[in-house]
mmCIF file with all atom_site columns, C-alpha atoms in Angstrom:
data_model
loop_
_atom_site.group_PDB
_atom_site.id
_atom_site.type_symbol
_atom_site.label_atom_id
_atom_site.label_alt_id
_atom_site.label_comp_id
_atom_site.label_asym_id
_atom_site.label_entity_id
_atom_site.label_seq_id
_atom_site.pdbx_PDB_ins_code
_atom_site.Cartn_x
_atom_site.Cartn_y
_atom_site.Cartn_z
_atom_site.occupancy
_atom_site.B_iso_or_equiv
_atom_site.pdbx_formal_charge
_atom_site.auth_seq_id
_atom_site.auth_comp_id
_atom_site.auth_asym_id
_atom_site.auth_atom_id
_atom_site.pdbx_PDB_model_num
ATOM 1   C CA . UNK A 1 1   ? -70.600 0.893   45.628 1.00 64.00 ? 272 UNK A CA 1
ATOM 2   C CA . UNK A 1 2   ? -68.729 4.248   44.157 1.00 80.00 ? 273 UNK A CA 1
ATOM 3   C CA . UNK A 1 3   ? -65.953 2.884   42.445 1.00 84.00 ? 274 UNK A CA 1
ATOM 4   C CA . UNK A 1 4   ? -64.159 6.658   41.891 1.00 89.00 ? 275 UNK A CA 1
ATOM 5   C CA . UNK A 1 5   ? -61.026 6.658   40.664 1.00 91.00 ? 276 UNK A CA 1
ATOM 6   C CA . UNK A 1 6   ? -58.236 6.953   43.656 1.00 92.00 ? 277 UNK A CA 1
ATOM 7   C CA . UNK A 1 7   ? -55.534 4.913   41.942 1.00 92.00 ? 278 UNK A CA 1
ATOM 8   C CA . UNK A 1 8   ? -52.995 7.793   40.236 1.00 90.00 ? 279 UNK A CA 1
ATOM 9   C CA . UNK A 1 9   ? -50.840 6.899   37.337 1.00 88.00 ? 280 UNK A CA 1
ATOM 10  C CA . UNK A 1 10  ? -47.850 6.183   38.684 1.00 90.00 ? 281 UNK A CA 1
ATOM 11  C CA . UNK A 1 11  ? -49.278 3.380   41.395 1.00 91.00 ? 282 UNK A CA 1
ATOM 12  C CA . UNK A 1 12  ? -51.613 2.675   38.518 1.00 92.00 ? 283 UNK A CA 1
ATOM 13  C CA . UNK A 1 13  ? -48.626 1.432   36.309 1.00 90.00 ? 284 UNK A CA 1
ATOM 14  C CA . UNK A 1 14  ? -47.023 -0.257  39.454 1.00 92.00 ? 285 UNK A CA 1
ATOM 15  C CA . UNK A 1 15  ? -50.396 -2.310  40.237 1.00 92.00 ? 286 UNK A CA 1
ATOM 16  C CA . UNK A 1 16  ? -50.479 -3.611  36.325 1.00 92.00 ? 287 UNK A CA 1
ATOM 17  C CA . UNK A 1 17  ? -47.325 -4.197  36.394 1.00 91.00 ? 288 UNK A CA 1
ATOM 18  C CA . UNK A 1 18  ? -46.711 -6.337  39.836 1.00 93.00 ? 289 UNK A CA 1
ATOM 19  C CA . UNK A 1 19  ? -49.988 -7.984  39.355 1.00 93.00 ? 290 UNK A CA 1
ATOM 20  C CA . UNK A 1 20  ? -49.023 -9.484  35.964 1.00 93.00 ? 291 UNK A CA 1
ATOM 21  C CA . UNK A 1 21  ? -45.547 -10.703 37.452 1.00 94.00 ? 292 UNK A CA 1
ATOM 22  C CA . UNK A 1 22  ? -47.767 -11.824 40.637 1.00 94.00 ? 293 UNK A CA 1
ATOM 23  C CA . UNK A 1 23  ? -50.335 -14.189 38.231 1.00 94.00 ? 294 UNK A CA 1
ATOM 24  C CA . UNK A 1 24  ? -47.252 -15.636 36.370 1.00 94.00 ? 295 UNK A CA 1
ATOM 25  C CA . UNK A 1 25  ? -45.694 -16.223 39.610 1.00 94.00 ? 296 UNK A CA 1
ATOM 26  C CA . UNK A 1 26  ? -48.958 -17.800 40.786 1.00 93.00 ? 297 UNK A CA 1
ATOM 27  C CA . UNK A 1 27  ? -49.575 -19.696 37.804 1.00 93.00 ? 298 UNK A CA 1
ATOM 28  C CA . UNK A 1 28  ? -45.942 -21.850 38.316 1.00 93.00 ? 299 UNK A CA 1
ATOM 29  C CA . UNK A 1 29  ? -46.005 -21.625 42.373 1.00 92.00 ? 300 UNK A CA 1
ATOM 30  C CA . UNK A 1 30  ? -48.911 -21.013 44.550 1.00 91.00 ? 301 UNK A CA 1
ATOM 31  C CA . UNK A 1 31  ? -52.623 -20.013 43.776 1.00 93.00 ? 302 UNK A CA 1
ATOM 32  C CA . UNK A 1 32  ? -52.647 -17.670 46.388 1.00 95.00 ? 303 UNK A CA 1
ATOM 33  C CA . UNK A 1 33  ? -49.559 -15.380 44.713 1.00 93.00 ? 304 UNK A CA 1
ATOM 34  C CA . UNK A 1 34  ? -52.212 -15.806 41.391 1.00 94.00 ? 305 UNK A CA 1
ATOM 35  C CA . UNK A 1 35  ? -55.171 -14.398 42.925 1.00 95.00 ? 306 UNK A CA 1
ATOM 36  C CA . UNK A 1 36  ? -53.343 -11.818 44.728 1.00 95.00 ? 307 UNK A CA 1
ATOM 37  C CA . UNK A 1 37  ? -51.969 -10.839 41.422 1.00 94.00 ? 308 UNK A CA 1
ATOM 38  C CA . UNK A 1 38  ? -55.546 -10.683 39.821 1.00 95.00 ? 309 UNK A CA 1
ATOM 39  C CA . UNK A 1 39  ? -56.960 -8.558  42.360 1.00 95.00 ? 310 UNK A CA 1
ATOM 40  C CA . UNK A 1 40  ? -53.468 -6.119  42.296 1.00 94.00 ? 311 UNK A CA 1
ATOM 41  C CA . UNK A 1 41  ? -53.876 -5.872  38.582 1.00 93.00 ? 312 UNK A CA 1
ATOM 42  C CA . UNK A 1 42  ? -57.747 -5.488  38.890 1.00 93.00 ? 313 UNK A CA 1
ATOM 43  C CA . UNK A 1 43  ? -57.237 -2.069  41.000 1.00 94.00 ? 314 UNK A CA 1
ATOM 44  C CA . UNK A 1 44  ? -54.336 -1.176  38.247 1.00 92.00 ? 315 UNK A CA 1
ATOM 45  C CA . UNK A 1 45  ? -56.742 -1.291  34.958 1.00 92.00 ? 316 UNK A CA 1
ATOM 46  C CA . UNK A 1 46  ? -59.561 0.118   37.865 1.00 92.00 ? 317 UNK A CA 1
ATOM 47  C CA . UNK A 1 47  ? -58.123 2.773   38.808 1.00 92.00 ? 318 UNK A CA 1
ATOM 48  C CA . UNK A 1 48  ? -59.632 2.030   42.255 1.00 93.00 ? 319 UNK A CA 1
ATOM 49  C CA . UNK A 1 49  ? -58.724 0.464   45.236 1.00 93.00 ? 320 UNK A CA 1
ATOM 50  C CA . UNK A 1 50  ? -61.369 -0.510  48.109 1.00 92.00 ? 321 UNK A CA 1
ATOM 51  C CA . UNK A 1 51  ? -59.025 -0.432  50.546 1.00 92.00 ? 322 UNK A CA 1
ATOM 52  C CA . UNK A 1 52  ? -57.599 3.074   49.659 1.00 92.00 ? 323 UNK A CA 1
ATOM 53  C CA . UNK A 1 53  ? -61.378 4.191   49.550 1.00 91.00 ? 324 UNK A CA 1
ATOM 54  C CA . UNK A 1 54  ? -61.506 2.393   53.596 1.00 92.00 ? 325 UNK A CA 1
ATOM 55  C CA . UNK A 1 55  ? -58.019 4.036   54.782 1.00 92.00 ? 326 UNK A CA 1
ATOM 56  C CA . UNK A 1 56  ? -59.285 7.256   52.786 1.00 91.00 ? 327 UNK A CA 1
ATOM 57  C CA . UNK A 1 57  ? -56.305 7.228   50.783 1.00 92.00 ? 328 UNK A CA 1
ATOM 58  C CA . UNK A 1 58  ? -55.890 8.607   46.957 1.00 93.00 ? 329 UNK A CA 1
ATOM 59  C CA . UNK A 1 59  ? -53.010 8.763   44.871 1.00 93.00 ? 330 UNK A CA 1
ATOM 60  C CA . UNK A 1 60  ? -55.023 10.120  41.579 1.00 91.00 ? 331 UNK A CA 1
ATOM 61  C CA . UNK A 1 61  ? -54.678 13.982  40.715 1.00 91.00 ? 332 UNK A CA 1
ATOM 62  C CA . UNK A 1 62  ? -57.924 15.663  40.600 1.00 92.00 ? 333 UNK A CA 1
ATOM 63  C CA . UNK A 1 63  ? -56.776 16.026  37.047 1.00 90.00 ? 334 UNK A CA 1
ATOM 64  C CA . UNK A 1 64  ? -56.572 11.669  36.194 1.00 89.00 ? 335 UNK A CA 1
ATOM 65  C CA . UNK A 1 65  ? -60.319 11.857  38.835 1.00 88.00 ? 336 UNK A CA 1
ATOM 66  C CA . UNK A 1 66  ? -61.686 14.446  36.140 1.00 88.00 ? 337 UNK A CA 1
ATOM 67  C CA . UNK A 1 67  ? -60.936 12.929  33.206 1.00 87.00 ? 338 UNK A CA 1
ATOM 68  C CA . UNK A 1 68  ? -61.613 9.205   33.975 1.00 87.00 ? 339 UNK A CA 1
ATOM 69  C CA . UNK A 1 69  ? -64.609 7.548   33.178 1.00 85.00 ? 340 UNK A CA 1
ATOM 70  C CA . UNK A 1 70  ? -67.532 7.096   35.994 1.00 86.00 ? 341 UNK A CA 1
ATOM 71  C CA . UNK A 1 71  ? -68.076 3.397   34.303 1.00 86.00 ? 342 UNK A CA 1
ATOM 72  C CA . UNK A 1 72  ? -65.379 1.044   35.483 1.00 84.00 ? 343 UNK A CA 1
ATOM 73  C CA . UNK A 1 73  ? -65.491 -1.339  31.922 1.00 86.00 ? 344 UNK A CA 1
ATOM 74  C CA . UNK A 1 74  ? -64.374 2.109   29.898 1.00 88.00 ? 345 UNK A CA 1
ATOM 75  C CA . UNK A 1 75  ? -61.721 2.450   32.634 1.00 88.00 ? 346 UNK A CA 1
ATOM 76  C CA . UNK A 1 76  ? -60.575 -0.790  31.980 1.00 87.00 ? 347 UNK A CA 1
ATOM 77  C CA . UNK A 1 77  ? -60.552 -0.145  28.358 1.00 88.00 ? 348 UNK A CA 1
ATOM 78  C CA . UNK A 1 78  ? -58.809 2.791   28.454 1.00 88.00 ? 349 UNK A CA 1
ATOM 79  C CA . UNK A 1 79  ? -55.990 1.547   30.575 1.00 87.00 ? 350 UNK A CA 1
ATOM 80  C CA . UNK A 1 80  ? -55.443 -1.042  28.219 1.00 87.00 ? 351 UNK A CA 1
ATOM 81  C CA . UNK A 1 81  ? -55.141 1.556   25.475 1.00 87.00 ? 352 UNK A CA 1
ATOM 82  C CA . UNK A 1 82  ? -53.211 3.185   27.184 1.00 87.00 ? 353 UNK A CA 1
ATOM 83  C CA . UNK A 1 83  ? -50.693 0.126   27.677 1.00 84.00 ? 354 UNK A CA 1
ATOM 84  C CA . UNK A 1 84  ? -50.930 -0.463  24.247 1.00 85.00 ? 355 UNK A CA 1
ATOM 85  C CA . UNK A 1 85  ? -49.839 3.309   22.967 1.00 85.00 ? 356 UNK A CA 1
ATOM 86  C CA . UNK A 1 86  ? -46.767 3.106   25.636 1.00 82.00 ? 357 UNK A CA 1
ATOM 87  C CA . UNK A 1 87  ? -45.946 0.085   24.589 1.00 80.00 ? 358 UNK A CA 1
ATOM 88  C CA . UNK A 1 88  ? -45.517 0.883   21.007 1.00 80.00 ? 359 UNK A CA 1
ATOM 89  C CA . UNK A 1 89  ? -44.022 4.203   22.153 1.00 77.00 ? 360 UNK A CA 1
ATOM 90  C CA . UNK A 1 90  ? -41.337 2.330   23.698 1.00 72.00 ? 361 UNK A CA 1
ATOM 91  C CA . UNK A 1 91  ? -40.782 -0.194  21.243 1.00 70.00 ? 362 UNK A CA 1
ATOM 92  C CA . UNK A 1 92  ? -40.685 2.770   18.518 1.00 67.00 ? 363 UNK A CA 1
ATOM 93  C CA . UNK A 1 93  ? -37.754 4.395   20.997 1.00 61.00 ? 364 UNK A CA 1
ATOM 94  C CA . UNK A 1 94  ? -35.607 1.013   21.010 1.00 59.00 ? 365 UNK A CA 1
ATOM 95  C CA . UNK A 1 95  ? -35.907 1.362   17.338 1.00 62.00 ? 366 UNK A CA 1
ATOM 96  C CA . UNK A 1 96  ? -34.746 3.976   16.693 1.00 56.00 ? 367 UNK A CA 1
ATOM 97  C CA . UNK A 1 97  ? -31.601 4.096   19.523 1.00 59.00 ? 368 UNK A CA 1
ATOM 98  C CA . UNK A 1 98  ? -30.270 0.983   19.321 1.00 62.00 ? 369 UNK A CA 1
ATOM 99  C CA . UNK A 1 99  ? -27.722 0.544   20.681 1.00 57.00 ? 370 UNK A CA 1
ATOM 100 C CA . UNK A 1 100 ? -24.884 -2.103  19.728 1.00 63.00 ? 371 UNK A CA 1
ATOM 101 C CA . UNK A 1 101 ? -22.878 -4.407  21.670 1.00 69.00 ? 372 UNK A CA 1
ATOM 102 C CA . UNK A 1 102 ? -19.637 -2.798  21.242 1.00 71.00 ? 373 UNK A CA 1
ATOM 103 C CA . UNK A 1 103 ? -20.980 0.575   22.531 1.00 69.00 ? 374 UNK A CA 1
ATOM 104 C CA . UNK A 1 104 ? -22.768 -0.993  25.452 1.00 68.00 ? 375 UNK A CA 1
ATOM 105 C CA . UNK A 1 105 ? -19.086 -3.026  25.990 1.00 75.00 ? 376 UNK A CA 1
ATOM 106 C CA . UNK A 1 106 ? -17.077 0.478   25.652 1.00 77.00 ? 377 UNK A CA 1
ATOM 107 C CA . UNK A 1 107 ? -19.639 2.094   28.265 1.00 72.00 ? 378 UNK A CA 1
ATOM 108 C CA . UNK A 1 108 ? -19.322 -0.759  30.889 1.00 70.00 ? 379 UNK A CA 1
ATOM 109 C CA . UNK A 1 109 ? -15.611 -0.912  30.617 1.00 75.00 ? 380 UNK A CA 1
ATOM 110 C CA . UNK A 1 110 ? -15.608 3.117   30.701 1.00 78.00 ? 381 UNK A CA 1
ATOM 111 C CA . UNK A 1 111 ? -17.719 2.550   34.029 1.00 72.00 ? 382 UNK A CA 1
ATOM 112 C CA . UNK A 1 112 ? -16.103 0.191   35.780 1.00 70.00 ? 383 UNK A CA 1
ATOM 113 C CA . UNK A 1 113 ? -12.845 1.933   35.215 1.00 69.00 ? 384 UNK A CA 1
ATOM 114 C CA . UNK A 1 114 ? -14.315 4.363   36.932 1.00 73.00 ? 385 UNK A CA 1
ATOM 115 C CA . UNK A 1 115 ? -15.517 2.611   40.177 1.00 69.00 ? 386 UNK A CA 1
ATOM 116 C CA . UNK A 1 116 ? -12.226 1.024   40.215 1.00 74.00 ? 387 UNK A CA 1
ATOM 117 C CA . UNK A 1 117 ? -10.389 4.340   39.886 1.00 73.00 ? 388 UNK A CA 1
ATOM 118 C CA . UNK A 1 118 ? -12.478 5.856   42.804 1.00 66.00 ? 389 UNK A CA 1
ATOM 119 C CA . UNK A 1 119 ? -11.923 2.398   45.096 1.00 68.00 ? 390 UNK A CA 1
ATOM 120 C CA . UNK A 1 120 ? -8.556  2.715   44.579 1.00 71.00 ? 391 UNK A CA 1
ATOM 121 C CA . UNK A 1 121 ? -8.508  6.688   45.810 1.00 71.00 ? 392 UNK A CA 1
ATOM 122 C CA . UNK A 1 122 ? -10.785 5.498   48.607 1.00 68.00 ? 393 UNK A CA 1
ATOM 123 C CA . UNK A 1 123 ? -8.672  2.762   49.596 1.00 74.00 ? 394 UNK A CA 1
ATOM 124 C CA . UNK A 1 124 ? -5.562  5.010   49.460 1.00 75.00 ? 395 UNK A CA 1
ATOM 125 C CA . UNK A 1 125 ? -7.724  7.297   51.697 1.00 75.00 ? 396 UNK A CA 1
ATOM 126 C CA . UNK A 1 126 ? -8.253  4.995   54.516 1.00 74.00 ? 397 UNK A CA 1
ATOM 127 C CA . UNK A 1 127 ? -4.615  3.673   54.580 1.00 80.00 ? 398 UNK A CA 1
ATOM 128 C CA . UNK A 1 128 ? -3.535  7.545   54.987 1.00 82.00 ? 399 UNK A CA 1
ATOM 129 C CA . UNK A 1 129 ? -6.386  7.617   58.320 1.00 78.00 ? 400 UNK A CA 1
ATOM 130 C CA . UNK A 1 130 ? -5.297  4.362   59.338 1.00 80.00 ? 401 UNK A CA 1
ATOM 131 C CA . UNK A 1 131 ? -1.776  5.077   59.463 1.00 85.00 ? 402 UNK A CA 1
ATOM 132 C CA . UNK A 1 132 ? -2.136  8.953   60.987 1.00 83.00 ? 403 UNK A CA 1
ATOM 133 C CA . UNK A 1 133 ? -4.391  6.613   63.576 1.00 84.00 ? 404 UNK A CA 1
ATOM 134 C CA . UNK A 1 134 ? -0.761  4.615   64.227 1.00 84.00 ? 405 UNK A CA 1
ATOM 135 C CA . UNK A 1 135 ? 1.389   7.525   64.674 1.00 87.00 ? 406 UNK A CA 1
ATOM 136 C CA . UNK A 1 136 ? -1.030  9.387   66.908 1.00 84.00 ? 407 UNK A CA 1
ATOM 137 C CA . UNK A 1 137 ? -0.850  5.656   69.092 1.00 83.00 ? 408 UNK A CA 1
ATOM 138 C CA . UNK A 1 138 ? 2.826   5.479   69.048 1.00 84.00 ? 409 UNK A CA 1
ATOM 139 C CA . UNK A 1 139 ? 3.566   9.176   69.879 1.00 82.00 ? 410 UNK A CA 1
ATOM 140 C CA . UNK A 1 140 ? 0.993   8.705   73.340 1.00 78.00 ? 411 UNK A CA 1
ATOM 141 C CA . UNK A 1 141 ? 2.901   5.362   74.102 1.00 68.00 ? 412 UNK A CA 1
#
């Protein structure tokens, strides 16, 4: 069986991702959610899904198709590298822009302020419609 790449990045990263959560799931619940999960992250590091290839279906660019590997094991390998340099990328980012509690407190309050400020006009809003509503009624009665 050809197993060409017809996974793209982005439903790559989903697959690895919901797969993992699936297995732990799995591992706590139901063996069924587990297995699921190992086949879902399977076609993740793959890069290949046999039921895309049935449906003929591909999410990969021919850019990902040209540069991935025609042996599924390197595949695997370097989707795991690849986890691994985004994962340091993004713990390398957190780093560097922290951010503390009292800024994350001053943006929340900042933002609900805001929501409340535009329920308010809203509300305002519909109690101007709702009483034109009443005055149109009681000038037809």
């Amino acid at each position: 069986m050809n197993l060409e790449r017809n996974v793209g990045g982005l439903d790559k990263k989903i697959r690895i991702g919901a797969g993992a959560v699936l297995i732990l799931i799995g591992l706590f619940k139901s063996l069924w959610l587990a297995i699921i999960g190992v086949i879902v992250l399977a076609t993740g590091l793959l890069g290949f899904c046999g039921l895309y290839k049935l449906l003929g279906l591909n999410t990969a660019s021919p850019a990902e198709i040209a540069v991935s590997s025609d042996d599924p094991v390197q595949r695997v390998k370097d989707s795991v590298d690849e986890i691994k340099r985004e994962a340091t990328e993004f713990a390398d980012v957190n780093k560097d822009g922290k951010v503390d509690a009292e800024d994350a407190k001053q943006a929340y309050n900042e933002a609900a302020a805001k929501v409340k400020e535009g329920a308010d006009t809203l509300a305002d809003k519909g109690k101007e419609v709702v009483d034109k509503i009443k005055n149109e009624n009681n000038k037809h009665s």
